[in-house]
Amino acid sequence: MNKELEKAIDLRKRGDHKESNELLMRLVEEFYDDALINYQCAWSFDILGEEAKAVPFYENAIKFGLSPTDLEGALLGLGSTYRTLGEYEKSKSTFLKGIELFPDNRAMQTFYSMTLYNLNEHSKAMELLLKCLIATSKDPEVSSYKKAIEFYSDKLDVIWK
């Protein structure tokens, strides 16, 4: 199994997405309850633009138990996939679980802000994005305004007179 899984991942890395997906589908049939194979299979459907097909594999991967690193990626992938399918509440709860488990993952927070936007929680989305920006930017001009950006991040609707 390990050699076949490595082959599928290598195929994906080389851009052979369809062949990788086909191999992963065969592996899932043989090793249905293997969390890592389910995760890789979900990922392969996402790359193919077949997000709806990815969902059950992400859900199974998470249910069957992944290493922390793979769980982090699976929660981000599932949350993002739910969002692209218009399942905004599922996306939100998935991202909240991910952020609780991996509070320093700025990519997860950024994708979560997109879900907040879709839920018309624009102020919260902007606040989160601004905080991610100041936490990750190496741009000297952004950095020079870090305190101001952080201060205003949750006060975007306040009018100062």
XYZ file of C-alpha atoms in Angstrom, residues 15-120:
106
model
C 0.812 17.090 -12.628
C -0.718 13.725 -13.540
C -3.840 14.525 -11.529
C -6.283 12.175 -13.238
C -3.947 9.168 -13.017
C -3.207 10.003 -9.366
C -6.916 10.183 -8.607
C -7.603 6.856 -10.319
C -4.874 5.148 -8.292
C -6.156 6.699 -5.063
C -9.700 5.553 -5.830
C -8.426 1.982 -6.200
C -6.550 2.309 -2.912
C -9.664 3.604 -1.117
C -11.636 0.610 -2.360
C -9.002 -1.710 -0.917
C -8.248 0.244 2.282
C -11.583 1.956 2.977
C -10.815 2.976 6.565
C -7.298 4.300 5.993
C -7.358 7.974 6.981
C -4.341 9.045 4.947
C -5.576 7.410 1.742
C -8.963 9.080 2.193
C -7.265 12.447 2.728
C -5.082 12.063 -0.346
C -8.120 10.969 -2.371
C -10.078 14.033 -1.243
C -7.150 16.239 -2.181
C -7.024 14.605 -5.613
C -10.671 15.438 -6.273
C -10.102 19.055 -5.194
C -7.231 19.379 -7.667
C -9.491 18.027 -10.414
C -12.110 20.671 -9.571
C -14.542 17.998 -8.383
C -15.115 19.417 -4.920
C -18.418 17.640 -4.242
C -16.695 14.279 -4.728
C -13.937 15.300 -2.290
C -16.249 15.870 0.690
C -16.925 12.275 1.810
C -13.227 11.450 1.595
C -12.276 14.476 3.721
C -14.986 13.551 6.234
C -13.791 9.930 6.397
C -10.149 10.946 6.731
C -10.979 13.160 9.697
C -13.240 10.514 11.253
C -10.661 7.715 10.868
C -7.902 9.787 12.495
C -5.029 11.673 10.897
C -1.673 12.863 12.165
C -1.827 16.477 13.394
C -0.181 17.795 10.208
C -2.567 15.917 7.929
C -5.556 16.809 10.118
C -4.619 20.476 9.771
C -4.570 20.161 5.980
C -7.775 18.115 5.870
C -9.720 20.611 7.982
C -8.521 23.465 5.787
C -9.378 21.490 2.641
C -12.813 20.434 3.887
C -13.690 23.920 5.131
C -12.661 25.440 1.827
C -14.501 22.775 -0.148
C -17.710 23.306 1.831
C -17.396 27.041 1.095
C -17.020 26.521 -2.650
C -20.123 24.318 -2.577
C -22.152 27.017 -0.797
C -22.269 25.032 2.462
C -21.261 28.108 4.452
C -22.380 26.979 7.913
C -20.551 23.649 7.535
C -17.532 25.582 6.304
C -17.690 27.898 9.306
C -17.918 25.082 11.849
C -15.083 23.190 10.147
C -12.837 26.251 10.177
C -13.698 27.036 13.797
C -12.665 23.501 14.749
C -9.464 23.920 12.729
C -8.659 27.297 14.265
C -9.274 25.904 17.745
C -6.849 23.037 17.089
C -4.341 25.069 15.043
C -4.602 28.688 16.217
C -1.408 29.801 14.460
C -2.450 28.630 10.990
C -2.882 31.902 9.088
C -3.950 30.116 5.901
C -6.860 28.550 7.793
C -7.827 31.960 9.177
C -7.627 33.501 5.710
C -9.877 30.851 4.184
C -12.218 31.238 7.161
C -12.463 34.962 6.428
C -13.759 34.071 2.947
C -16.504 32.003 4.562
C -17.341 34.906 6.866
C -17.642 37.113 3.790
C -20.059 34.608 2.226
C -22.097 34.675 5.433
C -22.268 38.494 5.213
